[in-house]
Short mmCIF file of C-alpha atoms (C1' of nucleotides) in Angstrom, two decimals:
data_model
loop_
_atom_site.label_atom_id
_atom_site.label_comp_id
_atom_site.label_asym_id
_atom_site.label_seq_id
_atom_site.Cartn_x
_atom_site.Cartn_y
_atom_site.Cartn_z
CA MET A 176 2.08 -28.97 -21.09
CA SER A 177 4.21 -28.81 -24.31
CA ASN A 178 4.44 -24.72 -24.08
CA THR A 179 4.73 -23.90 -20.73
CA VAL A 180 5.00 -19.94 -20.05
CA THR A 181 5.08 -20.33 -16.84
CA ASN A 182 8.96 -21.04 -14.97
CA PHE A 183 8.48 -21.32 -11.46
CA THR A 184 12.31 -20.73 -10.25
CA GLN A 185 13.59 -21.44 -7.15
CA ARG A 186 15.33 -18.64 -4.40
CA THR A 187 18.88 -18.21 -6.49
CA ILE A 188 20.93 -16.11 -3.58
CA ASN A 189 21.43 -17.87 -0.84
CA TYR A 190 21.46 -16.52 2.30
CA GLU A 191 25.93 -15.84 2.65
CA LYS A 192 25.20 -13.54 -0.29
CA LEU A 193 21.91 -11.86 0.65
CA LEU A 194 24.44 -11.08 3.73
CA GLY A 195 26.94 -10.18 2.21
CA ASP A 196 24.89 -7.98 0.34
CA PHE A 197 23.31 -6.02 2.99
CA LYS A 198 27.10 -5.57 5.53
CA VAL A 199 28.34 -3.98 2.30
CA LEU A 200 25.14 -1.38 1.08
CA LEU A 201 25.35 -0.65 5.38
CA LYS A 202 29.17 0.25 5.34
CA LYS A 203 29.09 2.46 2.33
CA ASN A 204 26.13 4.43 4.15
CA ASN A 205 27.39 4.66 7.64
CA LEU A 206 25.49 2.33 9.07
CA LYS A 207 25.26 -0.27 12.10
CA PHE A 208 25.27 -4.26 11.55
CA THR A 209 22.95 -5.19 13.81
CA ILE A 210 21.42 -7.77 14.87
CA GLN A 211 18.20 -6.60 14.88
CA ARG A 212 19.01 -5.88 11.33
CA GLU A 213 20.38 -9.12 10.86
CA VAL A 214 17.37 -11.29 11.91
CA ILE A 215 15.34 -9.07 10.05
CA LEU A 216 16.67 -10.08 7.13
CA GLU A 217 16.75 -13.73 8.04
CA THR A 218 13.48 -13.89 8.68
CA LEU A 219 12.08 -11.61 4.80
CA TYR A 220 14.36 -14.68 3.98
CA ASN A 221 13.17 -17.24 5.27
CA SER A 222 9.37 -16.71 4.43
CA ASP A 223 7.49 -17.78 2.04
CA GLU A 224 4.84 -15.14 2.72
CA HIS A 225 4.11 -11.80 1.92
CA LEU A 226 4.48 -10.16 5.20
CA THR A 227 3.44 -7.24 6.79
CA PRO A 228 4.95 -5.16 9.59
CA GLU A 229 2.81 -6.13 12.28
CA LEU A 230 3.37 -9.69 11.15
CA LEU A 231 6.66 -10.03 10.55
CA HIS A 232 6.73 -8.29 13.93
CA HIS A 233 5.08 -11.13 15.16
CA LEU A 234 7.37 -13.34 13.67
CA LEU A 235 10.48 -12.06 15.39
CA GLN A 236 8.56 -12.30 19.06
CA ASP A 237 8.33 -15.55 19.07
CA LYS A 238 11.86 -16.59 17.39
CA PHE A 239 13.76 -14.30 19.07
CA PRO A 240 12.13 -13.27 22.13
CA GLU A 241 15.62 -11.79 24.24
CA LEU A 242 15.89 -9.53 21.50
CA LYS A 243 12.50 -7.64 22.34
CA ILE A 244 12.30 -6.44 18.59
CA GLY A 245 10.43 -2.91 18.69
CA ILE A 246 7.99 -2.83 15.94
CA ALA A 247 9.74 0.92 15.23
CA THR A 248 12.66 -1.00 14.87
CA VAL A 249 10.60 -3.89 12.58
CA TYR A 250 9.30 0.03 10.50
CA ARG A 251 12.67 1.64 10.37
CA THR A 252 14.18 -1.84 8.59
CA LEU A 253 11.76 -2.29 6.14
CA SER A 254 11.83 0.95 5.23
CA LEU A 255 15.20 0.65 4.86
CA LEU A 256 15.77 -1.85 3.27
CA GLU A 257 12.64 -0.63 0.65
CA ASP A 258 14.96 1.88 0.26
CA SER A 259 17.88 0.05 -0.88
CA ALA A 260 15.59 -2.27 -2.59
CA MET A 261 16.55 -5.46 -1.02
CA VAL A 262 12.70 -6.09 -0.46
CA THR A 263 9.76 -4.87 -2.24
CA SER A 264 6.47 -3.83 -0.53
CA LEU A 265 3.24 -4.33 -2.63
CA SER A 266 -0.62 -3.54 -1.43
CA PHE A 267 -3.84 -4.91 -2.60
CA GLY A 268 -7.54 -4.96 -2.57
CA ALA A 269 -8.45 -3.84 2.12
CA GLN A 270 -5.49 -5.82 2.63
CA GLY A 271 -2.37 -3.80 3.65
CA LYS A 272 1.10 -3.36 2.29
CA LYS A 273 3.13 -6.73 2.35
CA TYR A 274 6.43 -7.06 1.99
CA GLU A 275 9.33 -9.40 0.41
CA LEU A 276 12.56 -9.89 -0.08
CA GLY A 277 13.35 -8.30 -3.39
CA ALA A 278 16.41 -10.97 -3.75
CA LYS A 279 15.02 -13.74 -3.54
CA ASP A 280 14.17 -14.26 -7.23
CA HIS A 281 12.42 -11.74 -9.32
CA HIS A 282 8.99 -13.44 -10.02
CA ASP A 283 5.47 -11.98 -10.53
CA HIS A 284 1.93 -12.68 -9.09
CA LEU A 285 -0.99 -14.09 -9.39
CA ILE A 286 -3.21 -12.92 -6.53
CA CYS A 287 -7.10 -14.64 -6.06
CA THR A 288 -9.93 -11.51 -5.71
CA ILE A 289 -11.81 -14.52 -4.17
CA CYS A 290 -9.26 -16.42 -1.15
CA GLY A 291 -6.41 -14.17 -1.54
CA ASN A 292 -4.26 -16.16 -2.12
CA ILE A 293 -0.88 -15.28 -4.29
CA THR A 294 1.20 -17.50 -6.60
CA GLU A 295 4.25 -16.74 -7.98
CA PHE A 296 5.64 -16.72 -11.28
CA VAL A 297 8.13 -15.64 -13.24
CA ASP A 298 7.99 -14.91 -17.81
CA GLU A 299 10.66 -14.13 -19.44
CA GLU A 300 8.85 -12.79 -22.39
CA ILE A 301 7.39 -9.71 -19.90
CA GLU A 302 10.97 -9.39 -18.35
CA GLU A 303 12.69 -8.93 -21.54
CA ARG A 304 9.80 -6.62 -22.95
CA GLN A 305 9.66 -3.98 -19.39
CA HIS A 306 13.01 -3.73 -20.00
CA LYS A 307 12.47 -2.33 -23.69
CA ILE A 308 10.27 -0.53 -22.41
CA ALA A 309 11.68 0.60 -20.17
CA ASP A 310 14.86 1.83 -22.73
CA GLU A 311 12.63 2.98 -25.07
CA LEU A 312 11.28 5.58 -22.72
CA GLY A 313 14.04 6.98 -21.33
CA PHE A 314 13.90 5.64 -17.96
CA THR A 315 16.92 3.64 -15.98
CA MET A 316 15.05 0.76 -14.57
CA GLN A 317 15.73 -0.56 -10.83
CA ASP A 318 12.42 -3.12 -10.07
CA HIS A 319 9.22 -3.87 -11.58
CA SER A 320 5.99 -5.83 -9.84
CA MET A 321 3.53 -7.11 -11.29
CA GLN A 322 -0.15 -8.61 -10.54
CA ILE A 323 -2.97 -10.09 -12.31
CA TYR A 324 -5.84 -10.69 -10.36
CA GLY A 325 -8.27 -13.05 -10.85
CA ILE A 326 -10.21 -16.50 -9.35
CA CYS A 327 -8.04 -19.54 -9.01
CA LYS A 328 -8.83 -22.73 -9.48
CA ASN A 329 -9.86 -23.56 -5.90
CA CYS A 330 -12.30 -21.03 -5.63
CA LYS A 331 -14.21 -21.21 -8.96
CA GLN A 332 -16.19 -24.76 -7.76
CA MET B 4 10.33 5.35 -34.21
CA SER B 5 10.11 2.70 -35.73
CA ASN B 6 9.66 -0.51 -34.01
CA THR B 7 6.88 1.58 -31.18
CA VAL B 8 6.39 -0.96 -27.77
CA THR B 9 3.98 1.65 -26.36
CA ASN B 10 0.67 2.80 -27.74
CA PHE B 11 -0.30 5.56 -26.17
CA THR B 12 -4.54 5.18 -26.27
CA GLN B 13 -7.38 7.86 -25.18
CA ARG B 14 -9.89 7.37 -22.97
CA THR B 15 -12.39 5.08 -24.48
CA ILE B 16 -15.22 4.62 -22.27
CA ASN B 17 -17.65 7.87 -22.38
CA TYR B 18 -18.77 9.61 -18.91
CA GLU B 19 -22.74 8.46 -20.09
CA LYS B 20 -21.69 4.59 -21.05
CA LEU B 21 -19.61 4.25 -17.33
CA LEU B 22 -22.53 6.73 -15.43
CA GLY B 23 -24.96 3.32 -16.44
CA ASP B 24 -22.27 0.68 -15.08
CA PHE B 25 -22.60 2.11 -12.14
CA LYS B 26 -25.71 2.66 -11.61
CA VAL B 27 -26.71 -0.86 -12.48
CA LEU B 28 -24.03 -2.06 -10.85
CA LEU B 29 -25.77 -0.20 -7.96
CA LYS B 30 -28.99 -1.66 -8.63
CA LYS B 31 -27.54 -5.02 -8.69
CA ASN B 32 -26.43 -4.96 -5.41
CA ASN B 33 -29.49 -3.35 -3.52
CA LEU B 34 -27.31 -0.01 -3.10
CA LYS B 35 -28.74 3.63 -3.97
CA PHE B 36 -27.77 5.97 -6.48
CA THR B 37 -26.81 9.00 -4.57
CA ILE B 38 -25.44 12.83 -5.78
CA GLN B 39 -21.66 12.09 -3.40
CA ARG B 40 -21.94 8.44 -6.23
CA GLU B 41 -21.64 9.86 -8.68
CA VAL B 42 -19.82 13.04 -8.45
CA ILE B 43 -17.24 10.88 -6.81
CA LEU B 44 -17.72 8.94 -9.30
CA GLU B 45 -17.45 12.40 -11.86
CA THR B 46 -13.90 13.49 -10.24
CA LEU B 47 -12.50 10.43 -10.93
CA TYR B 48 -13.71 10.26 -14.40
CA ASN B 49 -12.12 13.73 -14.42
CA SER B 50 -8.81 13.31 -13.12
CA ASP B 51 -5.89 12.40 -14.56
CA GLU B 52 -3.83 11.97 -12.01
CA HIS B 53 -3.39 9.04 -9.26
CA LEU B 54 -5.78 10.18 -6.56
CA THR B 55 -5.05 9.87 -2.73
CA PRO B 56 -8.34 9.63 -0.81
CA GLU B 57 -7.32 12.74 0.94
CA LEU B 58 -6.37 14.51 -2.52
CA LEU B 59 -9.85 13.08 -3.55
CA HIS B 60 -11.89 14.71 -1.02
CA HIS B 61 -9.78 18.03 -0.95
CA LEU B 62 -10.68 18.12 -4.71
CA LEU B 63 -14.50 17.65 -4.19
CA GLN B 64 -14.38 20.17 -1.91
CA ASP B 65 -13.40 22.67 -3.39
CA LYS B 66 -15.50 21.82 -7.02
CA PHE B 67 -19.00 21.12 -4.52
CA PRO B 68 -18.48 22.80 -1.60
CA GLU B 69 -22.00 22.85 -0.86
CA LEU B 70 -22.31 18.72 -0.97
CA LYS B 71 -19.99 18.61 2.55
CA ILE B 72 -18.69 15.18 1.47
CA GLY B 73 -17.09 14.17 4.22
CA ILE B 74 -13.91 11.85 4.13
CA ALA B 75 -15.46 8.64 5.64
CA THR B 76 -18.26 8.41 2.11
CA VAL B 77 -15.12 8.91 0.36
CA TYR B 78 -13.51 5.68 1.62
CA ARG B 79 -16.39 3.91 1.90
CA THR B 80 -17.06 4.65 -2.36
CA LEU B 81 -13.33 3.88 -2.88
CA SER B 82 -13.98 0.70 -1.32
CA LEU B 83 -16.85 -0.05 -3.03
CA LEU B 84 -16.05 1.14 -6.39
CA GLU B 85 -12.41 -1.14 -5.91
CA ASP B 86 -14.51 -4.17 -4.50
CA SER B 87 -16.80 -4.06 -8.06
CA ALA B 88 -13.20 -4.08 -10.09
CA MET B 89 -14.12 -0.02 -11.15
CA VAL B 90 -11.05 1.37 -9.73
CA THR B 91 -8.21 0.23 -9.13
CA SER B 92 -5.45 1.58 -6.56
CA LEU B 93 -1.62 1.22 -6.87
CA SER B 94 0.61 2.34 -3.84
CA PHE B 95 4.96 2.19 -3.62
CA GLY B 96 7.26 3.47 -1.45
CA ALA B 97 6.71 5.59 1.00
CA GLN B 98 3.70 7.08 -0.44
CA GLY B 99 0.19 5.85 0.40
CA LYS B 100 -2.52 4.58 -2.09
CA LYS B 101 -3.73 5.73 -4.59
CA TYR B 102 -6.66 5.32 -6.85
CA GLU B 103 -7.92 5.33 -10.40
CA LEU B 104 -11.30 4.64 -12.67
CA GLY B 105 -9.84 1.86 -14.33
CA ALA B 106 -12.66 1.84 -16.69
CA LYS B 107 -10.31 4.43 -18.78
CA ASP B 108 -8.38 2.20 -20.60
CA HIS B 109 -5.81 -0.50 -19.62
CA HIS B 110 -2.82 0.82 -18.99
CA ASP B 111 0.35 0.24 -16.91
CA HIS B 112 3.15 2.41 -14.90
CA LEU B 113 6.40 3.75 -15.29
CA ILE B 114 6.91 5.55 -12.43
CA CYS B 115 9.84 7.50 -10.78
CA THR B 116 11.86 6.31 -7.53
CA ILE B 117 12.73 10.04 -7.62
CA CYS B 118 10.07 12.36 -8.33
CA GLY B 119 7.62 10.11 -8.07
CA ASN B 120 6.10 10.99 -11.91
CA ILE B 121 3.79 8.39 -12.87
CA THR B 122 4.06 8.35 -16.92
CA GLU B 123 0.97 5.15 -18.03
CA PHE B 124 1.88 2.64 -21.03
CA VAL B 125 0.19 0.49 -23.26
CA ASP B 126 1.64 -3.05 -24.20
CA GLU B 127 -0.47 -4.87 -26.34
CA GLU B 128 2.66 -8.49 -25.82
CA ILE B 129 2.47 -7.93 -22.26
CA GLU B 130 -1.20 -7.87 -22.45
CA GLU B 131 -1.76 -10.81 -24.41
CA ARG B 132 1.31 -13.07 -22.21
CA GLN B 133 -0.80 -12.39 -19.41
CA HIS B 134 -4.00 -13.63 -20.07
CA LYS B 135 -1.87 -16.97 -21.54
CA ILE B 136 -0.24 -17.29 -17.93
CA ALA B 137 -3.49 -17.02 -15.89
CA ASP B 138 -4.85 -19.67 -18.02
CA GLU B 139 -2.54 -21.67 -18.02
CA LEU B 140 -2.25 -21.41 -14.31
CA GLY B 141 -6.28 -22.61 -14.23
CA PHE B 142 -7.05 -19.09 -13.30
CA THR B 143 -10.11 -16.71 -14.02
CA MET B 144 -8.38 -13.59 -14.92
CA GLN B 145 -10.32 -10.37 -14.30
CA ASP B 146 -7.62 -7.24 -14.30
CA HIS B 147 -3.99 -6.62 -13.46
CA SER B 148 -1.58 -3.92 -12.70
CA MET B 149 2.50 -3.66 -13.37
CA GLN B 150 4.46 -1.41 -12.54
CA ILE B 151 8.07 -0.59 -13.52
CA TYR B 152 10.25 1.35 -10.87
CA GLY B 153 13.13 3.69 -11.82
CA ILE B 154 14.50 6.50 -12.48
CA CYS B 155 12.78 9.29 -15.20
CA LYS B 156 14.72 11.24 -17.89
CA ASN B 157 14.60 14.65 -15.92
CA CYS B 158 15.43 12.88 -13.22
CA LYS B 159 19.09 11.44 -14.14
CA GLN B 160 20.08 14.98 -14.38
"C1'" DC C 68 -47.27 11.60 -0.40
"C1'" DT C 69 -45.52 7.07 3.12
"C1'" DT C 70 -43.33 4.48 4.57
"C1'" DC C 71 -39.04 0.91 4.86
"C1'" DT C 72 -33.73 1.19 3.96
"C1'" DT C 73 -29.97 2.73 2.71
"C1'" DT C 74 -26.49 6.22 2.93
"C1'" DT C 75 -24.65 10.82 5.20
"C1'" DG C 76 -21.17 13.58 7.70
"C1'" DA C 77 -19.53 14.49 12.39
"C1'" DG C 78 -16.23 13.32 14.91
"C1'" DA C 79 -15.06 9.14 18.45
"C1'" DA C 80 -12.09 4.89 18.15
"C1'" DT C 81 -9.06 2.61 15.63
"C1'" DT C 82 -5.23 1.52 13.21
"C1'" DA C 83 -0.99 2.57 11.52
"C1'" DT C 84 3.11 4.18 11.59
"C1'" DT C 85 6.44 7.95 12.10
"C1'" DA C 86 9.27 10.47 15.50
"C1'" DT C 87 11.44 11.86 20.13
"C1'" DC C 88 14.26 10.32 23.57
"C1'" DG C 89 18.01 8.03 27.05
"C1'" DC C 90 20.62 4.34 27.01
"C1'" DT C 91 22.60 0.95 24.40
"C1'" DA C 92 25.67 -1.43 20.91
"C1'" DT C 93 28.74 -0.97 17.34
"C1'" DT C 94 32.94 1.05 14.65
"C1'" DA C 95 37.41 2.65 14.40
"C1'" DT C 96 41.07 3.54 16.04
"C1'" DA C 97 44.68 3.51 19.43
"C1'" DT D 224 41.45 -4.59 24.34
"C1'" DA D 225 40.04 -0.23 25.63
"C1'" DT D 226 38.07 3.97 24.44
"C1'" DA D 227 35.26 7.70 22.01
"C1'" DA D 228 32.79 8.42 18.78
"C1'" DT D 229 28.39 7.66 16.86
"C1'" DA D 230 24.42 5.87 14.95
"C1'" DG D 231 20.80 2.26 16.67
"C1'" DC D 232 17.69 0.12 20.34
"C1'" DG D 233 13.17 0.05 22.95
"C1'" DA D 234 9.11 2.11 24.67
"C1'" DT D 235 6.36 5.14 24.04
"C1'" DA D 236 4.20 9.57 22.55
"C1'" DA D 237 2.63 11.68 18.28
"C1'" DT D 238 0.84 12.14 14.32
"C1'" DA D 239 -1.65 10.07 10.08
"C1'" DA D 240 -4.81 7.34 7.97
"C1'" DT D 241 -8.67 4.05 7.89
"C1'" DT D 242 -13.01 2.91 9.39
"C1'" DC D 243 -17.55 2.62 12.88
"C1'" DT D 244 -20.91 4.15 15.46
"C1'" DC D 245 -25.32 6.26 15.13
"C1'" DA D 246 -28.94 10.02 14.51
"C1'" DA D 247 -30.22 12.70 10.63
"C1'" DA D 248 -31.81 13.35 6.08
"C1'" DA D 249 -31.99 11.09 1.32
"C1'" DG D 250 -33.55 7.57 -2.03
"C1'" DA D 251 -36.65 3.76 -3.64
"C1'" DA D 252 -40.84 1.93 -4.42
"C1'" DG D 253 -45.76 1.68 -4.32
#
DNA sequence: CTTCTTTTGAGAATTATTATCGCTATTATA
DNA sequence: TATAATAGCGATAATAATTCTCAAAAGAAG
């Protein structure tokens, strides 16, 4: 494959950095740094899946049973993180909203309409183009999300 | 503006064609062509907004009060249309899922995170690139959606 | 027109999300 | 490190969104 358009990148932000950013964000807004908020961030960081609030809640109950984290706290924290653009959500088809950490690294999604599997990719050309378009329309770009829907290799058989 | 990246296009499929496609789709799946399904398609076609199920339901009640279309029928029909890729949905931030007719014309979205306004655009370079990426990953592309989030001109003040 | 099957609307049921509230944890300050 | 002030927590109630159920109505095919 000589002319690769895709560029699978690794997580570029380490957890310490991320946590630091989170703390700064909280302080700036007079919000408190709590153990619940920390483990939610950590769990999102360590998950490679796109998580629904319920799924995340289950994960948290498994990993930190002693904290008895409530579903309301999960929703509250996800909203907080989304408002601050630290996580982004995507929704498609019948399935509900799914969240992922935005800071891990920019990537877009290839979604199989049969098996629901998600492949992530990054394409610099598209990234650049998006910035140009936003600029031209007098828009200050904060984030983006892109999904390509289709049938994956496996499901074609 | 000499080097326009965006290209605002008009609706390219007329309603008769769309309705014909819908009828074929229904027949193929042993589904019946009902007046409810027709007016939902028509209302989506005639709307330039991105509609939530509730909003669409209100529109239908206003325009076709004699049909007393139920909210369940709206949901059922939207799912049907989405499964058949005739409409696509998008969701962002706190606001719920919104639906639009996919066949009107391909376009992507610029979404203002403050006022929620949506600007549509088309960029050929991105479209091409998407196809290339899908091909390269052994994926048969069916559709795509792209959103750029940011702050619009008006909200910057 | 008749028969067969699917769809519909109404509303019940379920699921998802948000709000409330008394208690606890965190932070800033002394 | 003790204290006071305040924000966040979990539990659960309330609300909103979506899906299900079912009897009646409507479409398709002959």
